[in-house]
C-alpha angles and dihedrals in degrees: 000000000000122000114255100215138048113296140178122232113283118253139186133016094277129082113196104210116207122172114204132196121168090329100192096221097301100112095079094064089051093050089045090056090061094058091083096055115122100209130064118264143155125227117224112199119192113197104205097205097298117188108248096023115259114267122201126168098221092194091065089078132065091220127068122266126197116194120196120185121211112221089233139355108287102165131257094293090057092046093049093047090049088051093049091051092053091046093051091047091053092049103240115169097210137036118206116190123218133169129214111270095025123116127213123220110244091252098044103104094036092049095050095042090051090047092055092044091052094042109048094175092059113086103177130030131185133173145216114286144200131214115211135183120236090264090058097253117139115254094181143313137217128219104194136197109274104196125078095235091053094045094047090053095042090053086073090062109026148357102276098164112064113213103225092048098057131102117187138177113265089226087069089073091057089051103045105017132241129297114308121239090209098082110055115208091001100065090123093055092054093043091052089050092057092048095045089051093056105029142026114268130189145176125224106235096231136079106264097158136046111198125198115246095236119190087198094052123122092250091063108029094044097030098130092048090047092052092049090052091045091053092051088050091051090053091047093058096030118145120195090205093056116080090198089065090062092043091049095053090046092049092049093049089050092049089058089068099041119084115240091242088064092051091050093049091050093049090048091051092049090049094051091048092052093047090049093049113108 
C-alpha cells in the first residue's frame, strides 16, 4: 500500500497513526506538539476521503510524515486499518495512536517506548489524560488503573484505556487482527478487549496526552450508537463470575438515559474533588 502524497523517508521504531477527516484546521496543533519528542518517529496520516483532500506540507516538519489518501470516506475503522497495513508493510515496531486536535506531552513517545522496552510482556500501554476546552481550561481528567490485572477487570465496567494515549507493538495486530467493523464508534474498546485477553496491558500513571474537548467528537455526536456498541461488547466478554460485568452493563444502560452534559458535569466535579484533595 504505497502512500499517495509526498513523504519524507521513514525514521525510528514508532509510527504515530493519525486518521483525518475534514479536520477543520486542528491538525497543525497536533503535529506541532510532536516537535518536542525526544525519540525518532514517523507520522502516518490517513486522509479518510476529506473534502477537499487533506494538504500537509511534509517539509514543514523536522520529522517524517507519510500521507495516505483513502479513495473514499470509509469511516474511522477503515482509516485505522489502512494505516495499520501501511505501518506493518514499512516494518515499524510500535504504533502510537493520536487524534486530530490532541497534544502530546514532550516525553510521551520516549516514555512509552522505554516502558515497552523494559516490559517485554506488556504489549500495549496507555496513560492518564486530560480533556481541555479551547481556552485551555480543564474540562475533566482521568487517572486510570496502571496494572494489567486491574485494567483487565475494569474493562468489564468502563473504558480504562484511552485510544489516543496508547502505544502498542505492531506484532499485536498479527496476533489479534485489526479493528472490527462490527462495533461503530466503539472499535477501540473491542480492540483493547482482544489485546487484553491475549497479552499484558498497562497505563503509565502520568498525563502524557491532552485531548481537546470537542463537541463534534465521536463520543458526543455518535454517543447513542457508541453506547449500543459498548453494550454489545460488554455482553460479548461478559463473565457471570465477575461482578464488574453486571455493574458495567447496568452503567451503560443508565448512561443511555442520561444527557451527555450531565456526564461531563459529573466528571468535572470528580476531577475538581480529586485535585483539591490533600
